[in-house]
């Protein structure tokens, strides 16, 4: 009796169509969405490759219309550069600096000035000399051409002082 009952159940199971679907076989009309992740902070220092020289012709491009270019200026005494080319579709580029401080000071030397310089591939476009108040300064550059590549230089007086700071560049 048990044998007949099991045979009957097994036969019924074979008659019911299978609904097993493997994940690889599933098709969807929806596109696969890849979430854009913001880049980490760009550490710029005179002692390393990143920041000690202007970006090369083959350097990658950072689109400010997608996200800000976050940077950290580390122990510098003259000039640092963004390590990537920057593009903007808004017609402007804004440089914001915070936590700017003197980490090594020589008596009597100017310690609260920084110059932001904006360059394109053919050279200097414009510059903005700023007095840093409470560790913060900013500059806005307008007439930025969409599709053209730019980079920013951060320059302090060459008087022996050493500085650090952080900030972001946006459009």
PDB file of C-alpha atoms in Angstrom:
ATOM      1  CA  UNK A   1       0.000   0.000   0.000  1.00  0.00           C
ATOM      2  CA  UNK A   2       2.795   2.394   0.887  1.00  0.00           C
ATOM      3  CA  UNK A   3       4.493   1.605  -2.368  1.00  0.00           C
ATOM      4  CA  UNK A   4       1.373   2.404  -4.453  1.00  0.00           C
ATOM      5  CA  UNK A   5       0.809   5.658  -2.553  1.00  0.00           C
ATOM      6  CA  UNK A   6       4.394   6.846  -3.115  1.00  0.00           C
ATOM      7  CA  UNK A   7       4.178   5.875  -6.799  1.00  0.00           C
ATOM      8  CA  UNK A   8       0.972   7.885  -7.168  1.00  0.00           C
ATOM      9  CA  UNK A   9       2.467  10.991  -5.520  1.00  0.00           C
ATOM     10  CA  UNK A  10       5.650  10.710  -7.569  1.00  0.00           C
ATOM     11  CA  UNK A  11       3.627  10.394 -10.801  1.00  0.00           C
ATOM     12  CA  UNK A  12       1.585  13.484  -9.920  1.00  0.00           C
ATOM     13  CA  UNK A  13       4.749  15.440  -9.265  1.00  0.00           C
ATOM     14  CA  UNK A  14       6.030  14.568 -12.730  1.00  0.00           C
ATOM     15  CA  UNK A  15       2.820  15.848 -14.307  1.00  0.00           C
ATOM     16  CA  UNK A  16       3.069  19.289 -12.604  1.00  0.00           C
ATOM     17  CA  UNK A  17       5.247  21.601 -14.697  1.00  0.00           C
ATOM     18  CA  UNK A  18       8.437  22.795 -13.067  1.00  0.00           C
ATOM     19  CA  UNK A  19       8.688  26.447 -12.078  1.00  0.00           C
ATOM     20  CA  UNK A  20      12.352  26.455 -11.156  1.00  0.00           C
ATOM     21  CA  UNK A  21      14.137  29.413 -12.721  1.00  0.00           C
ATOM     22  CA  UNK A  22      17.838  29.934 -12.523  1.00  0.00           C
ATOM     23  CA  UNK A  23      19.009  33.496 -11.890  1.00  0.00           C
ATOM     24  CA  UNK A  24      21.135  33.506 -15.024  1.00  0.00           C
ATOM     25  CA  UNK A  25      18.061  32.770 -17.143  1.00  0.00           C
ATOM     26  CA  UNK A  26      16.005  35.716 -15.903  1.00  0.00           C
ATOM     27  CA  UNK A  27      15.652  38.473 -18.451  1.00  0.00           C
ATOM     28  CA  UNK A  28      14.545  41.953 -17.604  1.00  0.00           C
ATOM     29  CA  UNK A  29      13.619  45.023 -19.583  1.00  0.00           C
ATOM     30  CA  UNK A  30      15.105  47.204 -16.846  1.00  0.00           C
ATOM     31  CA  UNK A  31      18.704  48.358 -17.408  1.00  0.00           C
ATOM     32  CA  UNK A  32      21.292  47.444 -14.829  1.00  0.00           C
ATOM     33  CA  UNK A  33      21.929  50.502 -12.665  1.00  0.00           C
ATOM     34  CA  UNK A  34      25.452  51.067 -11.474  1.00  0.00           C
ATOM     35  CA  UNK A  35      25.656  53.463  -8.578  1.00  0.00           C
ATOM     36  CA  UNK A  36      28.272  56.214  -9.052  1.00  0.00           C
ATOM     37  CA  UNK A  37      30.696  56.368  -6.186  1.00  0.00           C
ATOM     38  CA  UNK A  38      32.399  59.622  -5.293  1.00  0.00           C
ATOM     39  CA  UNK A  39      36.150  59.640  -5.426  1.00  0.00           C
ATOM     40  CA  UNK A  40      38.199  59.758  -2.283  1.00  0.00           C
ATOM     41  CA  UNK A  41      40.167  62.808  -1.309  1.00  0.00           C
ATOM     42  CA  UNK A  42      43.145  63.639  -3.528  1.00  0.00           C
ATOM     43  CA  UNK A  43      46.227  64.008  -1.311  1.00  0.00           C
ATOM     44  CA  UNK A  44      48.521  66.595  -2.852  1.00  0.00           C
ATOM     45  CA  UNK A  45      52.058  67.068  -1.567  1.00  0.00           C
ATOM     46  CA  UNK A  46      55.409  68.287  -2.878  1.00  0.00           C
ATOM     47  CA  UNK A  47      57.108  65.044  -1.866  1.00  0.00           C
ATOM     48  CA  UNK A  48      54.908  62.736  -3.944  1.00  0.00           C
ATOM     49  CA  UNK A  49      53.908  62.411  -7.575  1.00  0.00           C
ATOM     50  CA  UNK A  50      50.353  63.592  -6.847  1.00  0.00           C
ATOM     51  CA  UNK A  51      50.369  67.348  -6.735  1.00  0.00           C
ATOM     52  CA  UNK A  52      54.029  68.153  -7.230  1.00  0.00           C
ATOM     53  CA  UNK A  53      53.588  68.755 -10.974  1.00  0.00           C
ATOM     54  CA  UNK A  54      50.775  69.916 -13.208  1.00  0.00           C
ATOM     55  CA  UNK A  55      48.711  67.097 -14.744  1.00  0.00           C
ATOM     56  CA  UNK A  56      50.259  65.495 -17.797  1.00  0.00           C
ATOM     57  CA  UNK A  57      48.516  65.542 -21.176  1.00  0.00           C
ATOM     58  CA  UNK A  58      47.399  61.952 -20.540  1.00  0.00           C
ATOM     59  CA  UNK A  59      46.125  62.546 -16.967  1.00  0.00           C
ATOM     60  CA  UNK A  60      42.518  61.598 -16.297  1.00  0.00           C
ATOM     61  CA  UNK A  61      39.673  64.120 -16.253  1.00  0.00           C
ATOM     62  CA  UNK A  62      37.467  64.896 -13.253  1.00  0.00           C
ATOM     63  CA  UNK A  63      33.990  66.171 -14.222  1.00  0.00           C
ATOM     64  CA  UNK A  64      32.915  68.755 -11.678  1.00  0.00           C
ATOM     65  CA  UNK A  65      29.338  68.486 -12.948  1.00  0.00           C
ATOM     66  CA  UNK A  66      29.278  64.913 -11.576  1.00  0.00           C
ATOM     67  CA  UNK A  67      30.899  65.567  -8.183  1.00  0.00           C
ATOM     68  CA  UNK A  68      33.331  67.841  -6.388  1.00  0.00           C
ATOM     69  CA  UNK A  69      37.091  67.371  -6.518  1.00  0.00           C
ATOM     70  CA  UNK A  70      38.048  66.931  -2.848  1.00  0.00           C
ATOM     71  CA  UNK A  71      41.661  67.637  -1.949  1.00  0.00           C
ATOM     72  CA  UNK A  72      44.056  67.624   0.983  1.00  0.00           C
ATOM     73  CA  UNK A  73      47.131  69.870   0.833  1.00  0.00           C
ATOM     74  CA  UNK A  74      49.859  68.186   2.833  1.00  0.00           C
ATOM     75  CA  UNK A  75      53.060  69.805   4.119  1.00  0.00           C
ATOM     76  CA  UNK A  76      53.884  72.220   1.300  1.00  0.00           C
ATOM     77  CA  UNK A  77      55.916  75.425   1.112  1.00  0.00           C
ATOM     78  CA  UNK A  78      55.493  76.715  -2.436  1.00  0.00           C
ATOM     79  CA  UNK A  79      53.110  75.266  -5.018  1.00  0.00           C
ATOM     80  CA  UNK A  80      50.820  72.261  -5.441  1.00  0.00           C
ATOM     81  CA  UNK A  81      48.639  71.274  -8.408  1.00  0.00           C
ATOM     82  CA  UNK A  82      45.496  69.222  -8.885  1.00  0.00           C
ATOM     83  CA  UNK A  83      46.511  65.783 -10.134  1.00  0.00           C
ATOM     84  CA  UNK A  84      43.688  65.618 -12.695  1.00  0.00           C
ATOM     85  CA  UNK A  85      42.247  67.847 -15.379  1.00  0.00           C
ATOM     86  CA  UNK A  86      38.973  69.476 -14.348  1.00  0.00           C
ATOM     87  CA  UNK A  87      35.963  70.164 -16.563  1.00  0.00           C
ATOM     88  CA  UNK A  88      32.868  72.207 -15.784  1.00  0.00           C
ATOM     89  CA  UNK A  89      29.592  72.580 -17.613  1.00  0.00           C
ATOM     90  CA  UNK A  90      28.308  75.485 -15.478  1.00  0.00           C
ATOM     91  CA  UNK A  91      30.660  78.164 -16.827  1.00  0.00           C
ATOM     92  CA  UNK A  92      32.518  78.553 -13.533  1.00  0.00           C
ATOM     93  CA  UNK A  93      34.955  76.789 -11.218  1.00  0.00           C
ATOM     94  CA  UNK A  94      34.938  77.494  -7.478  1.00  0.00           C
ATOM     95  CA  UNK A  95      37.861  76.633  -5.197  1.00  0.00           C
ATOM     96  CA  UNK A  96      37.114  76.364  -1.461  1.00  0.00           C
ATOM     97  CA  UNK A  97      39.808  75.952   1.181  1.00  0.00           C
ATOM     98  CA  UNK A  98      39.357  75.193   4.882  1.00  0.00           C
ATOM     99  CA  UNK A  99      41.593  74.152   7.773  1.00  0.00           C
ATOM    100  CA  UNK A 100      44.462  76.100   6.191  1.00  0.00           C
ATOM    101  CA  UNK A 101      47.213  76.335   8.790  1.00  0.00           C
ATOM    102  CA  UNK A 102      50.900  76.923   9.189  1.00  0.00           C
ATOM    103  CA  UNK A 103      52.554  73.720  10.368  1.00  0.00           C
ATOM    104  CA  UNK A 104      56.107  75.136  10.459  1.00  0.00           C
ATOM    105  CA  UNK A 105      56.577  78.864  10.930  1.00  0.00           C
ATOM    106  CA  UNK A 106      59.537  81.196  10.587  1.00  0.00           C
ATOM    107  CA  UNK A 107      59.270  84.384  12.619  1.00  0.00           C
ATOM    108  CA  UNK A 108      58.058  87.424  10.732  1.00  0.00           C
ATOM    109  CA  UNK A 109      57.141  85.530   7.561  1.00  0.00           C
ATOM    110  CA  UNK A 110      53.762  86.068   5.884  1.00  0.00           C
ATOM    111  CA  UNK A 111      51.569  83.165   6.904  1.00  0.00           C
ATOM    112  CA  UNK A 112      48.007  83.931   5.878  1.00  0.00           C
ATOM    113  CA  UNK A 113      48.173  84.193   2.093  1.00  0.00           C
ATOM    114  CA  UNK A 114      47.449  81.750  -0.686  1.00  0.00           C
ATOM    115  CA  UNK A 115      47.022  82.248  -4.405  1.00  0.00           C
ATOM    116  CA  UNK A 116      44.703  80.057  -6.434  1.00  0.00           C
ATOM    117  CA  UNK A 117      45.770  79.904 -10.101  1.00  0.00           C
ATOM    118  CA  UNK A 118      43.606  78.451 -12.850  1.00  0.00           C
ATOM    119  CA  UNK A 119      45.324  77.022 -15.925  1.00  0.00           C
ATOM    120  CA  UNK A 120      44.157  75.437 -19.162  1.00  0.00           C
ATOM    121  CA  UNK A 121      46.302  73.344 -21.502  1.00  0.00           C
ATOM    122  CA  UNK A 122      47.871  76.462 -23.056  1.00  0.00           C
ATOM    123  CA  UNK A 123      48.818  78.188 -19.790  1.00  0.00           C
ATOM    124  CA  UNK A 124      47.607  80.555 -17.063  1.00  0.00           C
ATOM    125  CA  UNK A 125      44.012  81.677 -17.417  1.00  0.00           C
ATOM    126  CA  UNK A 126      43.649  83.758 -14.246  1.00  0.00           C
ATOM    127  CA  UNK A 127      44.684  83.889 -10.598  1.00  0.00           C
ATOM    128  CA  UNK A 128      43.195  85.039  -7.318  1.00  0.00           C
ATOM    129  CA  UNK A 129      45.364  86.004  -4.340  1.00  0.00           C
ATOM    130  CA  UNK A 130      43.540  85.536  -1.045  1.00  0.00           C
ATOM    131  CA  UNK A 131      44.146  86.387   2.581  1.00  0.00           C
ATOM    132  CA  UNK A 132      43.154  83.381   4.649  1.00  0.00           C
ATOM    133  CA  UNK A 133      40.831  84.299   7.513  1.00  0.00           C
ATOM    134  CA  UNK A 134      40.132  81.712  10.242  1.00  0.00           C
ATOM    135  CA  UNK A 135      41.707  79.020   8.073  1.00  0.00           C
ATOM    136  CA  UNK A 136      39.291  79.510   5.160  1.00  0.00           C
ATOM    137  CA  UNK A 137      39.435  81.119   1.733  1.00  0.00           C
ATOM    138  CA  UNK A 138      37.721  80.685  -1.609  1.00  0.00           C
ATOM    139  CA  UNK A 139      37.862  81.920  -5.180  1.00  0.00           C
ATOM    140  CA  UNK A 140      35.479  81.706  -8.123  1.00  0.00           C
ATOM    141  CA  UNK A 141      36.582  81.653 -11.736  1.00  0.00           C
ATOM    142  CA  UNK A 142      34.028  82.447 -14.440  1.00  0.00           C
ATOM    143  CA  UNK A 143      33.967  82.270 -18.252  1.00  0.00           C
ATOM    144  CA  UNK A 144      34.901  78.578 -18.074  1.00  0.00           C
ATOM    145  CA  UNK A 145      34.345  76.882 -21.408  1.00  0.00           C
ATOM    146  CA  UNK A 146      32.379  73.640 -21.356  1.00  0.00           C
ATOM    147  CA  UNK A 147      34.469  70.728 -22.647  1.00  0.00           C
ATOM    148  CA  UNK A 148      37.788  72.517 -22.049  1.00  0.00           C
ATOM    149  CA  UNK A 149      40.199  71.053 -19.498  1.00  0.00           C
ATOM    150  CA  UNK A 150      41.621  73.060 -16.573  1.00  0.00           C
ATOM    151  CA  UNK A 151      43.754  72.514 -13.478  1.00  0.00           C
ATOM    152  CA  UNK A 152      44.309  74.516 -10.299  1.00  0.00           C
ATOM    153  CA  UNK A 153      47.577  75.479  -8.612  1.00  0.00           C
ATOM    154  CA  UNK A 154      47.761  76.394  -4.924  1.00  0.00           C
ATOM    155  CA  UNK A 155      50.656  78.774  -4.222  1.00  0.00           C
ATOM    156  CA  UNK A 156      51.986  80.258  -0.983  1.00  0.00           C
ATOM    157  CA  UNK A 157      54.833  82.740  -0.399  1.00  0.00           C
ATOM    158  CA  UNK A 158      58.278  81.109  -0.495  1.00  0.00           C
ATOM    159  CA  UNK A 159      59.485  82.154   2.934  1.00  0.00           C
ATOM    160  CA  UNK A 160      60.269  78.833   4.579  1.00  0.00           C
ATOM    161  CA  UNK A 161      56.837  78.320   6.141  1.00  0.00           C
ATOM    162  CA  UNK A 162      55.110  74.978   5.650  1.00  0.00           C
ATOM    163  CA  UNK A 163      51.329  74.635   5.290  1.00  0.00           C
ATOM    164  CA  UNK A 164      48.466  72.192   5.159  1.00  0.00           C
ATOM    165  CA  UNK A 165      44.758  72.483   4.389  1.00  0.00           C
ATOM    166  CA  UNK A 166      41.849  70.790   2.735  1.00  0.00           C
ATOM    167  CA  UNK A 167      38.919  71.712   0.566  1.00  0.00           C
ATOM    168  CA  UNK A 168      37.056  71.058  -2.622  1.00  0.00           C
ATOM    169  CA  UNK A 169      36.669  72.356  -6.146  1.00  0.00           C
ATOM    170  CA  UNK A 170      33.180  72.587  -7.606  1.00  0.00           C
ATOM    171  CA  UNK A 171      31.343  74.065 -10.557  1.00  0.00           C
TER     172      UNK A 171
END
